């Protein structure tokens, strides 16, 4: 961060998950799979599924309330709401607009940001820049997804992986004497619309009877290619970020990665030499919740007292776009 900019502190975190749990055994009644296969190939044991009333904005607002409470702020003090999501309530209004209404913020800006599973690191870079530049003081960053709304319940390649949920952070300028700072960020995009894509429903192929019949409103994924891309980008983001920030991996307390697949995380840990015990994971209980996974996992670390002010924590993410990115934070 340039010295003329204000150092930024993540003053509050929060999470919110739907009530309904979907186990691997329940999925095995719907598609040709089994618990042992899913656990050994992904590490996922169960995920949450949004029910009626548990929209993307409801989950996001639930997480945001907890983050505001931890930061000791109320809704009237929020200056901007940034929502990272690829499963908004509606194409428009934005999910940020619905969250404004749910929270009762009365003088806030708000917009959505689309970077798929990299949404949280993109959002953190944008939200922290708004605070660092002095544009806003209190920025609420929400990662919220109802991934089950775009996942084909009959496609065993994808339906075993994804779940629903939301996480949130409240960003504000660091107070005098607080060690907190956003130290470095890397963001990348390179178009590939074959590896991970929802083919229909956008302006290129508007939803129609035919697109629904062909199940083109659901995501299509090349699992192997995504796997390779995730391991490679995890390693390069890890190395580039630490080198750019000039810190060694021993000084890094935690990596909070995109909650993608235990095997991807272990393969990346092996290639980087970073100990898996210091890589935070919640995918066993929530599956892949796209932009919500990192802030949900971060909230667990904070509430369990595993992250202290002054600790270094690295967020790494990769996903559709293709997008990938990282943010290094001094907590
Ligand atoms: O945010 C990014 C989102 N994307 C991801 O996270 C995906 C990353 N990729 C992966 O996690 C893995 O590639 C998968 C978990 C999707 C698949 O694991 P894999 O080890 O790459 O398996 P595979 O696709 O190579 O398939 C191996 C076998 C195949 O059978 P044959 O051809 O060897 O007879 C598949 O048909 O496993 C079969 N298979 C399944 N079997 C039981 C594929 N899905 C399943 C399933 N249950 N759900």
XYZ file of C-alpha atoms and ligand atoms in Angstrom:
379
model
C 0.000 0.000 0.000
C 1.430 3.433 -0.910
C 2.310 5.560 2.163
C -0.097 8.347 1.164
C -2.999 5.919 1.500
C -4.720 5.083 4.781
C -3.973 1.662 6.302
C -7.116 -0.470 6.380
C -8.420 -2.678 9.201
C -10.926 -5.542 8.950
C -12.813 -4.611 12.104
C -15.574 -7.216 11.996
C -16.420 -10.532 10.374
C -19.631 -12.555 10.117
C -21.131 -15.628 8.495
C -24.573 -17.019 7.785
C -25.483 -20.450 6.417
C -28.855 -21.917 5.441
C -30.401 -24.301 7.966
C -30.840 -27.315 5.711
C -27.908 -29.744 5.643
C -27.438 -32.000 2.609
C -25.224 -35.010 3.339
C -23.279 -37.127 0.846
C -25.577 -40.067 1.667
C -28.624 -37.989 0.662
C -26.935 -37.005 -2.624
C -26.215 -40.689 -3.311
C -29.979 -41.278 -3.368
C -30.290 -38.762 -6.221
C -27.224 -39.434 -8.429
C -24.841 -42.350 -8.969
C -22.233 -41.601 -6.290
C -21.391 -42.526 -2.701
C -20.048 -40.970 0.488
C -16.640 -42.687 0.261
C -16.046 -41.432 -3.320
C -17.003 -37.829 -2.462
C -14.927 -37.733 0.745
C -11.836 -39.268 -0.849
C -11.972 -37.107 -4.032
C -13.023 -33.791 -2.441
C -12.973 -33.859 1.394
C -16.611 -32.691 1.428
C -18.962 -34.438 3.907
C -21.994 -32.171 3.763
C -23.128 -28.793 2.463
C -25.969 -26.334 3.185
C -28.859 -25.740 0.826
C -30.942 -22.548 0.809
C -34.661 -23.027 1.429
C -37.574 -20.635 0.920
C -36.709 -17.131 2.186
C -32.994 -17.926 2.299
C -32.080 -15.775 -0.702
C -28.585 -14.589 -1.529
C -29.398 -11.181 0.012
C -30.951 -12.709 3.168
C -27.850 -14.815 3.750
C -25.611 -11.831 2.954
C -27.516 -9.538 5.310
C -27.320 -12.188 8.049
C -23.529 -12.326 7.712
C -23.292 -8.524 7.480
C -25.223 -8.045 10.758
C -22.672 -10.197 12.602
C -19.768 -8.281 11.020
C -21.290 -4.915 12.002
C -21.912 -6.144 15.531
C -18.274 -7.258 15.909
C -17.071 -3.912 14.542
C -19.375 -2.045 16.954
C -21.142 -0.171 14.163
C -24.778 0.162 13.184
C -26.347 0.126 9.718
C -26.560 3.947 9.544
C -22.765 4.167 9.626
C -22.231 2.009 6.517
C -20.935 4.102 3.575
C -20.764 1.409 0.899
C -21.886 -2.203 0.398
C -19.856 -4.360 -2.000
C -21.321 -7.799 -2.746
C -19.268 -10.490 -4.473
C -21.684 -12.987 -6.018
C -22.467 -14.933 -9.178
C -25.896 -15.960 -7.883
C -27.615 -12.598 -7.241
C -31.282 -12.509 -6.159
C -32.085 -10.866 -9.511
C -29.980 -9.556 -12.428
C -31.146 -6.181 -11.152
C -31.698 -4.696 -8.617
C -28.280 -5.678 -7.317
C -27.972 -7.927 -4.276
C -26.281 -4.939 -2.585
C -29.565 -3.026 -2.988
C -31.574 -5.806 -1.315
C -29.009 -5.954 1.494
C -29.309 -2.169 1.991
C -33.046 -2.622 2.545
C -32.652 -5.621 4.826
C -30.078 -3.844 7.004
C -31.840 -0.462 6.930
C -28.748 1.508 5.839
C -29.856 5.057 5.008
C -26.844 6.720 3.342
C -24.928 4.009 1.596
C -23.597 3.257 -1.886
C -23.876 -0.338 -3.049
C -22.999 -2.561 -5.983
C -22.323 -6.178 -6.942
C -19.084 -7.566 -8.312
C -18.781 -10.710 -10.428
C -15.547 -12.721 -10.247
C -16.953 -16.167 -9.398
C -14.901 -18.054 -6.786
C -12.316 -15.230 -6.794
C -15.083 -12.777 -5.811
C -13.924 -12.267 -2.231
C -10.312 -11.363 -3.122
C -11.549 -9.052 -5.891
C -14.037 -7.527 -3.441
C -11.435 -7.115 -0.708
C -9.108 -5.311 -3.124
C -11.871 -2.952 -4.284
C -13.402 -2.359 -0.837
C -10.041 -1.741 0.847
C -9.014 0.650 -1.939
C -12.149 2.724 -1.282
C -11.185 2.986 2.394
C -7.455 3.494 1.740
C -8.151 6.320 -0.731
C -10.416 8.091 1.765
C -13.501 7.735 -0.453
C -15.420 5.935 2.321
C -14.808 5.170 5.990
C -16.949 2.085 6.606
C -17.261 -0.422 3.769
C -19.204 -3.629 4.131
C -17.884 -6.454 1.964
C -20.172 -9.455 1.524
C -19.497 -12.735 -0.292
C -22.858 -14.481 -0.724
C -23.926 -17.367 -2.928
C -26.836 -19.672 -3.575
C -24.759 -22.007 -5.754
C -27.485 -24.658 -5.703
C -29.579 -22.318 -7.898
C -27.131 -22.782 -10.816
C -26.037 -26.368 -10.086
C -27.694 -29.204 -11.989
C -29.089 -31.521 -9.295
C -28.653 -34.435 -11.717
C -25.005 -33.746 -12.679
C -22.827 -35.784 -10.310
C -19.749 -33.979 -11.596
C -20.884 -30.710 -9.959
C -23.786 -31.315 -7.543
C -21.493 -33.007 -5.020
C -19.248 -29.935 -4.820
C -21.345 -26.835 -4.285
C -23.263 -25.361 -1.356
C -24.873 -22.104 -0.205
C -23.833 -19.503 2.375
C -22.488 -16.017 3.054
C -19.603 -14.319 4.805
C -18.937 -10.630 5.448
C -16.259 -8.183 6.597
C -16.454 -4.594 7.785
C -13.499 -2.514 6.600
C -12.519 0.838 8.102
C -9.329 2.920 8.434
C -6.914 1.457 10.990
C -6.811 3.479 14.203
C -3.522 4.958 15.463
C -1.401 2.164 16.919
C -3.373 -0.638 15.231
C -1.034 -2.905 13.205
C -3.679 -3.746 10.571
C -2.959 -3.198 6.890
C -3.737 -4.653 3.460
C -0.179 -5.390 2.313
C -0.451 -6.708 -1.217
C -3.007 -7.773 -3.803
C -2.786 -9.624 -7.109
C -5.813 -9.976 -9.424
C -5.930 -11.713 -12.804
C -8.477 -12.625 -15.473
C -8.008 -14.616 -18.681
C -11.109 -15.612 -20.591
C -11.940 -19.294 -20.886
C -15.623 -20.011 -21.410
C -15.257 -23.784 -21.718
C -13.745 -24.905 -18.397
C -16.446 -23.325 -16.174
C -19.512 -21.611 -17.603
C -23.274 -21.124 -17.257
C -24.080 -21.062 -20.997
C -27.592 -19.561 -20.983
C -29.488 -16.788 -19.217
C -27.178 -13.920 -20.209
C -27.584 -11.577 -23.183
C -25.511 -13.886 -25.403
C -28.050 -16.708 -25.019
C -31.174 -15.448 -23.249
C -33.216 -17.975 -21.295
C -35.830 -19.733 -23.407
C -37.828 -22.930 -23.314
C -35.076 -24.574 -25.405
C -32.190 -23.463 -23.168
C -34.000 -24.719 -20.079
C -34.811 -28.023 -21.764
C -31.108 -28.386 -22.664
C -30.212 -27.577 -19.025
C -28.025 -24.692 -20.215
C -29.060 -22.540 -17.254
C -26.863 -24.790 -15.093
C -23.085 -24.580 -14.788
C -20.929 -26.805 -16.976
C -17.536 -27.755 -15.606
C -14.449 -29.591 -16.830
C -13.348 -30.985 -13.458
C -9.827 -32.141 -14.329
C -8.896 -28.871 -16.074
C -10.264 -26.841 -13.147
C -8.281 -28.993 -10.741
C -4.983 -28.373 -12.591
C -5.671 -24.646 -12.915
C -6.453 -24.358 -9.183
C -3.243 -26.092 -8.034
C -1.044 -24.089 -10.424
C -2.587 -20.730 -9.563
C -2.482 -21.422 -5.789
C 1.285 -22.013 -6.003
C 2.067 -19.020 -8.225
C -0.109 -16.640 -6.160
C 1.534 -17.835 -2.954
C 5.064 -17.302 -4.286
C 4.405 -14.003 -6.077
C 2.578 -12.429 -3.145
C 5.167 -13.314 -0.521
C 7.985 -12.153 -2.758
C 6.267 -8.854 -3.597
C 5.495 -8.189 0.085
C 8.994 -9.276 1.150
C 7.854 -11.745 3.822
C 8.875 -15.347 4.358
C 6.339 -18.171 4.690
C 7.372 -18.710 8.333
C 5.881 -15.287 9.122
C 2.556 -16.255 7.577
C 0.185 -17.468 10.313
C -2.666 -18.625 8.037
C -3.626 -19.174 4.448
C -7.377 -18.966 3.910
C -7.859 -20.404 0.409
C -10.910 -20.674 -1.791
C -12.793 -23.651 -0.324
C -12.489 -25.758 -3.418
C -11.405 -29.330 -2.714
C -9.200 -30.864 0.005
C -7.059 -32.614 -2.616
C -6.385 -29.332 -4.434
C -5.412 -27.690 -1.133
C -3.137 -30.594 -0.170
C -1.500 -30.710 -3.612
C -0.833 -26.950 -3.413
C 0.513 -27.252 0.147
C 2.923 -29.965 -0.983
C 4.181 -27.861 -3.892
C 4.682 -24.728 -1.752
C 5.980 -26.478 1.379
C 3.418 -24.608 3.510
C 2.052 -26.749 6.390
C -1.544 -27.898 5.882
C -2.306 -27.305 9.603
C -2.052 -23.573 8.897
C -4.398 -23.691 5.897
C -7.924 -22.922 7.095
C -10.674 -25.178 5.787
C -14.455 -25.382 6.197
C -15.281 -27.225 2.969
C -15.862 -30.502 4.828
C -19.031 -28.912 6.300
C -20.020 -26.366 3.639
C -18.637 -27.616 0.312
C -17.607 -25.061 -2.302
C -19.575 -21.869 -1.616
C -17.702 -19.816 -4.254
C -17.242 -16.176 -3.109
C -18.681 -16.961 0.350
C -16.147 -19.647 1.311
C -13.181 -17.467 2.290
C -15.105 -14.959 4.466
C -17.066 -17.796 6.151
C -13.827 -19.591 6.937
C -12.169 -16.358 8.090
C -15.063 -15.700 10.469
C -14.490 -19.101 12.096
C -10.792 -18.344 12.623
C -11.557 -14.970 14.175
C -14.331 -16.233 16.477
C -12.221 -19.191 17.604
C -9.430 -16.743 18.541
C -6.981 -18.281 16.051
C -6.094 -14.965 14.396
C -4.595 -12.111 16.397
C -3.906 -8.494 15.529
C -0.515 -8.262 13.810
C -0.690 -11.817 12.347
C -0.174 -12.205 8.599
C -2.972 -13.969 6.705
C -3.051 -14.738 2.985
C -6.254 -15.183 0.978
C -5.894 -17.075 -2.332
C -8.688 -17.804 -4.790
C -9.307 -19.048 -8.330
C -12.406 -19.728 -10.337
C -14.523 -19.142 -13.414
C -13.466 -16.438 -15.818
C -10.882 -17.728 -15.464
C -10.078 -15.463 -12.534
C -7.506 -15.804 -9.802
C -6.097 -13.570 -7.113
C -4.654 -13.087 -3.652
C -4.639 -10.542 -0.847
C -2.054 -10.473 1.945
C -3.300 -8.857 5.163
C -1.626 -7.892 8.405
C -4.571 -8.567 10.718
O -14.396 -23.308 -7.751
C -13.941 -24.166 -8.762
C -14.995 -25.228 -8.938
N -14.506 -26.442 -9.502
C -13.921 -27.425 -8.779
O -13.697 -27.347 -7.609
C -13.579 -28.677 -9.537
C -12.179 -29.154 -9.345
N -12.123 -30.543 -9.753
C -12.429 -31.532 -8.883
O -12.722 -31.270 -7.734
C -12.357 -32.938 -9.390
O -11.918 -32.949 -10.729
C -13.723 -33.678 -9.272
C -14.046 -33.922 -7.814
C -14.819 -32.889 -9.955
C -13.608 -35.042 -9.956
O -12.529 -35.781 -9.387
P -11.459 -36.485 -10.337
O -10.545 -37.215 -9.456
O -10.868 -35.413 -11.240
O -12.335 -37.501 -11.131
P -12.572 -37.641 -12.718
O -13.421 -36.525 -13.228
O -11.257 -37.884 -13.394
O -13.410 -38.970 -12.740
C -12.883 -40.234 -12.281
C -14.006 -41.261 -12.327
C -14.761 -41.256 -13.654
O -15.109 -42.584 -13.937
P -14.260 -43.434 -15.010
O -14.341 -42.668 -16.287
O -12.875 -43.516 -14.443
O -14.993 -44.745 -15.013
C -15.999 -40.456 -13.336
O -17.084 -40.804 -14.176
O -14.975 -40.945 -11.317
C -16.268 -40.838 -11.915
N -17.041 -39.841 -11.183
C -17.749 -40.145 -10.074
N -17.939 -41.287 -9.407
C -18.706 -41.256 -8.306
C -17.164 -38.527 -11.431
N -17.949 -37.942 -10.513
C -18.328 -38.924 -9.670
C -19.139 -38.954 -8.504
N -19.281 -40.127 -7.868
N -19.727 -37.842 -8.035
